[in-house]
């Protein structure tokens, strides 16, 4: 199953996606997503551990809290 919001033109499978993320490359965020969803993805893709939210904070993000 392909998850279209996580695909990149140069990423053909999950292994390549994981490698891309390990190289500090966040997948592109589609324009059609809400601003709240985009913000959640950006926060999840923050590679600098000093700036990255804690999991407890991400679990309280409005994207996960709003039905």
XYZ file of N, CA and C in Angstrom, residues 14-47:
102
model
N 9.452 1.864 1.342
C 9.608 2.308 2.724
C 11.065 2.325 3.167
N 11.858 1.396 2.674
C 13.271 1.383 3.040
C 13.948 2.666 2.589
N 13.687 3.077 1.357
C 14.267 4.321 0.861
C 13.728 5.517 1.631
N 12.457 5.459 2.015
C 11.880 6.552 2.799
C 12.585 6.669 4.146
N 12.801 5.537 4.811
C 13.480 5.550 6.106
C 14.902 6.084 5.947
N 15.579 5.648 4.904
C 16.943 6.134 4.667
C 16.941 7.642 4.425
N 15.981 8.122 3.634
C 15.889 9.567 3.381
C 15.680 10.325 4.680
N 14.815 9.796 5.543
C 14.558 10.476 6.809
C 15.762 10.393 7.733
N 16.496 9.285 7.679
C 17.710 9.170 8.490
C 18.754 10.177 8.029
N 18.668 10.585 6.777
C 19.595 11.573 6.243
C 19.053 12.991 6.454
N 18.060 13.104 7.342
C 17.473 14.387 7.737
C 16.740 15.066 6.589
N 16.005 14.290 5.836
C 15.197 14.832 4.752
C 13.742 14.494 5.035
N 12.972 15.479 5.381
C 11.552 15.270 5.638
C 10.818 15.103 4.307
N 9.853 14.201 4.254
C 9.075 14.075 3.025
C 8.363 15.388 2.719
N 8.090 15.658 1.461
C 7.351 16.879 1.134
C 5.947 16.820 1.731
N 5.455 17.960 2.120
C 4.115 18.036 2.725
C 3.154 18.566 1.671
N 2.159 17.772 1.308
C 1.217 18.199 0.265
C 0.453 19.457 0.664
N 0.212 20.286 -0.306
C -0.501 21.546 -0.079
C -1.951 21.336 0.346
N -2.558 20.213 -0.046
C -3.986 20.014 0.242
C -4.275 19.696 1.708
N -3.248 19.406 2.504
C -3.468 19.119 3.923
C -3.764 20.411 4.681
N -4.474 20.267 5.786
C -4.773 21.438 6.616
C -3.485 21.980 7.225
N -3.528 23.228 7.650
C -2.359 23.833 8.293
C -2.000 23.090 9.573
N -2.999 22.590 10.284
C -2.746 21.842 11.519
C -2.011 20.543 11.184
N -2.420 19.856 10.133
C -1.751 18.619 9.717
C -0.321 18.909 9.272
N -0.134 19.969 8.506
C 1.204 20.348 8.051
C 2.116 20.655 9.241
N 1.585 21.367 10.222
C 2.372 21.705 11.403
C 2.776 20.436 12.154
N 1.854 19.498 12.287
C 2.151 18.237 12.968
C 3.273 17.488 12.250
N 3.195 17.407 10.934
C 4.230 16.711 10.157
C 5.566 17.423 10.311
N 5.554 18.747 10.233
C 6.809 19.508 10.395
C 7.443 19.236 11.761
N 6.611 19.201 12.783
C 7.145 18.941 14.126
C 7.689 17.527 14.243
N 7.018 16.569 13.622
C 7.497 15.182 13.649
C 8.808 15.032 12.892
N 9.017 15.856 11.900
C 10.216 15.770 11.058
C 11.347 16.667 11.539
N 11.219 17.231 12.714
C 12.280 18.080 13.248
C 13.443 17.190 13.689
N 14.555 17.299 13.004
C 15.679 16.411 13.278
C 16.601 16.920 14.371
